[in-house]
């Protein structure tokens, strides 16, 4: 009889469940060491935390790979580091990247300011312009990048046609699914080749770490690992330990994010001071039908448009006590921020 494997919640706590030896610690040990004793005369790879082979880094990556149902994964110093290294692993000077135009402002700046400098051209296409995706593929196109759900409008992109296009043209499909976490959505099950996440957000969940991760095939992760060592992007062991600790409650936190997000969105939709609510769990959201099909839950992020514009928004923000005005998301506390001044500063009203 085929017994089902451990569920996501069990994996997030234990990785692959195993019997612990007597007297061993129940909580994982922190190896806060840059380097490890090297056997004399050994030509085995040395253990050095910049190489990502410190036990805290290794165990965390194995657990995340299991959650994403990937062959392999790797953690780096930030979500931006993960996005940068994932793209450097697949793109070369002269290549062309096709990117969704609905992306985090930091990612867009990375593409505009840095990929261009490396001789990599980027074309942005709105995910709802289905025909334009196909038209925008060039001979030099190597990869497609999509973020879903999007920051901050919570658009849930149908990866079906995009992954079909990628496969047809032999392109790598990279997906930033920070806003879902592997509990709500696993892009590799929907045709993506690479999943990128800012572990700063849901994975860690306690607003006390900056970290990022990528998952995909073993050869892709090996290339990211090579770049990580050379560009000096490894996650610090303590940050890895904290992310692992946060991930132990990922599944239960996501359940609560999903139910609280829905409650806030439904409340906001009835509120006379709010003109628009962006939450994929609401029937009024443009992607509600698709979101219901592909997401396990709609998440804890809600986009709000306040009647009365900037002045009314600032008045509202000044009255908040429990809710803190700070950028970032997905921690246990509730945060509110204005994308025009934070995540999407400098990239125009769209
Ligand atoms: C969707 C998305 N991707 C990537 C990042 C970058 O993550 P980090 O701040 O960990 O570098 C963010 C940050 O807000 C984000 O919202």
Short mmCIF file of N, CA and C and ligand atoms in Angstrom, two decimals, residues 76-83 103-107 145 147-151 176-179 196-201 209-213 301 327-329 343-344, ligand 1:
data_model
loop_
_atom_site.label_atom_id
_atom_site.label_comp_id
_atom_site.label_asym_id
_atom_site.label_seq_id
_atom_site.Cartn_x
_atom_site.Cartn_y
_atom_site.Cartn_z
N UNK A 76 19.93 32.69 0.25
CA UNK A 76 20.94 33.75 0.12
C UNK A 76 20.56 34.92 1.03
N UNK A 77 21.34 36.01 0.92
CA UNK A 77 21.25 37.08 1.92
C UNK A 77 19.98 37.94 1.86
N UNK A 78 19.23 37.90 0.77
CA UNK A 78 18.00 38.69 0.69
C UNK A 78 17.15 38.19 -0.48
N UNK A 79 15.91 38.65 -0.51
CA UNK A 79 15.05 38.32 -1.65
C UNK A 79 15.62 38.91 -2.93
N UNK A 80 16.15 40.13 -2.85
CA UNK A 80 16.76 40.75 -4.03
C UNK A 80 17.97 39.94 -4.48
N UNK A 81 18.75 39.44 -3.52
CA UNK A 81 19.89 38.59 -3.85
C UNK A 81 19.43 37.34 -4.60
N UNK A 82 18.31 36.77 -4.15
CA UNK A 82 17.78 35.56 -4.80
C UNK A 82 17.36 35.88 -6.24
N UNK A 83 16.66 37.02 -6.42
CA UNK A 83 16.22 37.40 -7.77
C UNK A 83 17.43 37.65 -8.68
N UNK A 103 5.44 43.92 -11.43
CA UNK A 103 6.44 43.35 -10.53
C UNK A 103 6.85 44.35 -9.45
N UNK A 104 7.46 43.81 -8.40
CA UNK A 104 7.99 44.60 -7.28
C UNK A 104 8.96 45.66 -7.82
N UNK A 105 8.88 46.88 -7.27
CA UNK A 105 9.69 47.99 -7.76
C UNK A 105 11.19 47.72 -7.70
N UNK A 106 11.64 47.03 -6.66
CA UNK A 106 13.07 46.71 -6.52
C UNK A 106 13.53 45.80 -7.65
N UNK A 107 12.69 44.85 -8.04
CA UNK A 107 13.04 43.94 -9.13
C UNK A 107 13.14 44.71 -10.43
N UNK A 145 10.22 36.17 -16.76
CA UNK A 145 10.06 36.39 -15.31
C UNK A 145 8.66 36.89 -15.01
N UNK A 147 5.87 37.62 -11.54
CA UNK A 147 5.62 37.63 -10.09
C UNK A 147 4.15 37.31 -9.88
N UNK A 148 3.84 36.39 -8.98
CA UNK A 148 2.43 36.09 -8.69
C UNK A 148 2.29 35.48 -7.30
N UNK A 149 1.31 35.89 -6.51
CA UNK A 149 0.47 37.07 -6.68
C UNK A 149 1.32 38.34 -6.66
N UNK A 150 0.80 39.40 -7.31
CA UNK A 150 1.62 40.59 -7.49
C UNK A 150 1.52 41.53 -6.29
N UNK A 151 2.59 42.29 -6.15
CA UNK A 151 2.71 43.32 -5.12
C UNK A 151 2.43 44.66 -5.81
N UNK A 176 8.54 34.66 -9.10
CA UNK A 176 8.64 35.15 -7.72
C UNK A 176 7.28 34.95 -7.06
N UNK A 177 7.22 34.01 -6.13
CA UNK A 177 5.94 33.70 -5.47
C UNK A 177 5.98 34.08 -4.00
N UNK A 178 6.73 35.14 -3.70
CA UNK A 178 6.85 35.61 -2.32
C UNK A 178 5.48 35.79 -1.66
N UNK A 179 4.53 36.35 -2.43
CA UNK A 179 3.23 36.71 -1.85
C UNK A 179 2.32 35.50 -1.60
N UNK A 196 11.35 31.80 -6.92
CA UNK A 196 12.15 32.75 -6.14
C UNK A 196 11.26 33.25 -5.00
N UNK A 197 11.83 33.39 -3.81
CA UNK A 197 11.03 33.96 -2.73
C UNK A 197 11.87 34.88 -1.86
N UNK A 198 11.24 35.95 -1.38
CA UNK A 198 11.87 36.74 -0.34
C UNK A 198 11.50 36.05 0.97
N UNK A 199 12.49 35.36 1.58
CA UNK A 199 12.23 34.63 2.84
C UNK A 199 12.05 35.59 4.00
N UNK A 200 12.37 36.87 3.75
CA UNK A 200 12.10 37.95 4.70
C UNK A 200 10.61 37.96 5.08
N UNK A 201 9.77 37.51 4.16
CA UNK A 201 8.32 37.66 4.32
C UNK A 201 7.72 36.41 4.99
N UNK A 209 14.40 39.17 10.04
CA UNK A 209 15.44 38.60 9.17
C UNK A 209 15.28 39.15 7.75
N UNK A 210 16.40 39.36 7.07
CA UNK A 210 16.38 39.60 5.62
C UNK A 210 17.01 38.37 4.98
N UNK A 211 16.29 37.72 4.08
CA UNK A 211 16.81 36.50 3.43
C UNK A 211 16.00 36.22 2.17
N UNK A 212 16.58 35.41 1.30
CA UNK A 212 15.87 35.02 0.08
C UNK A 212 16.22 33.60 -0.27
N UNK A 213 15.44 33.01 -1.18
CA UNK A 213 15.72 31.63 -1.58
C UNK A 213 15.30 31.42 -3.02
N UNK A 301 -2.24 39.57 2.45
CA UNK A 301 -2.01 40.90 1.90
C UNK A 301 -3.29 41.45 1.28
N UNK A 327 7.24 49.48 5.82
CA UNK A 327 7.25 48.62 4.64
C UNK A 327 7.48 47.17 5.04
N UNK A 328 7.27 46.26 4.10
CA UNK A 328 7.39 44.81 4.27
C UNK A 328 6.02 44.21 4.60
N UNK A 329 5.99 42.91 4.79
CA UNK A 329 4.73 42.19 4.94
C UNK A 329 4.98 40.80 5.48
N UNK A 343 7.56 50.26 -1.87
CA UNK A 343 7.93 49.17 -2.79
C UNK A 343 7.93 49.58 -4.25
N UNK A 344 7.11 50.58 -4.62
CA UNK A 344 7.02 50.95 -6.03
C UNK A 344 7.44 52.39 -6.29
C1 LIG B 1 7.53 40.29 -4.38
C2 LIG B 1 8.85 40.65 -3.76
N1 LIG B 1 9.97 40.06 -4.22
C3 LIG B 1 11.18 40.36 -3.71
C4 LIG B 1 11.32 41.27 -2.68
C5 LIG B 1 12.69 41.59 -2.15
O1 LIG B 1 12.90 40.94 -0.92
P1 LIG B 1 13.99 41.41 0.16
O2 LIG B 1 13.52 42.67 0.77
O3 LIG B 1 14.07 40.23 1.09
O4 LIG B 1 15.28 41.60 -0.59
C6 LIG B 1 10.18 41.89 -2.16
C7 LIG B 1 10.30 42.87 -1.06
O5 LIG B 1 9.35 43.48 -0.65
C8 LIG B 1 8.91 41.57 -2.72
O6 LIG B 1 7.79 42.16 -2.27
#
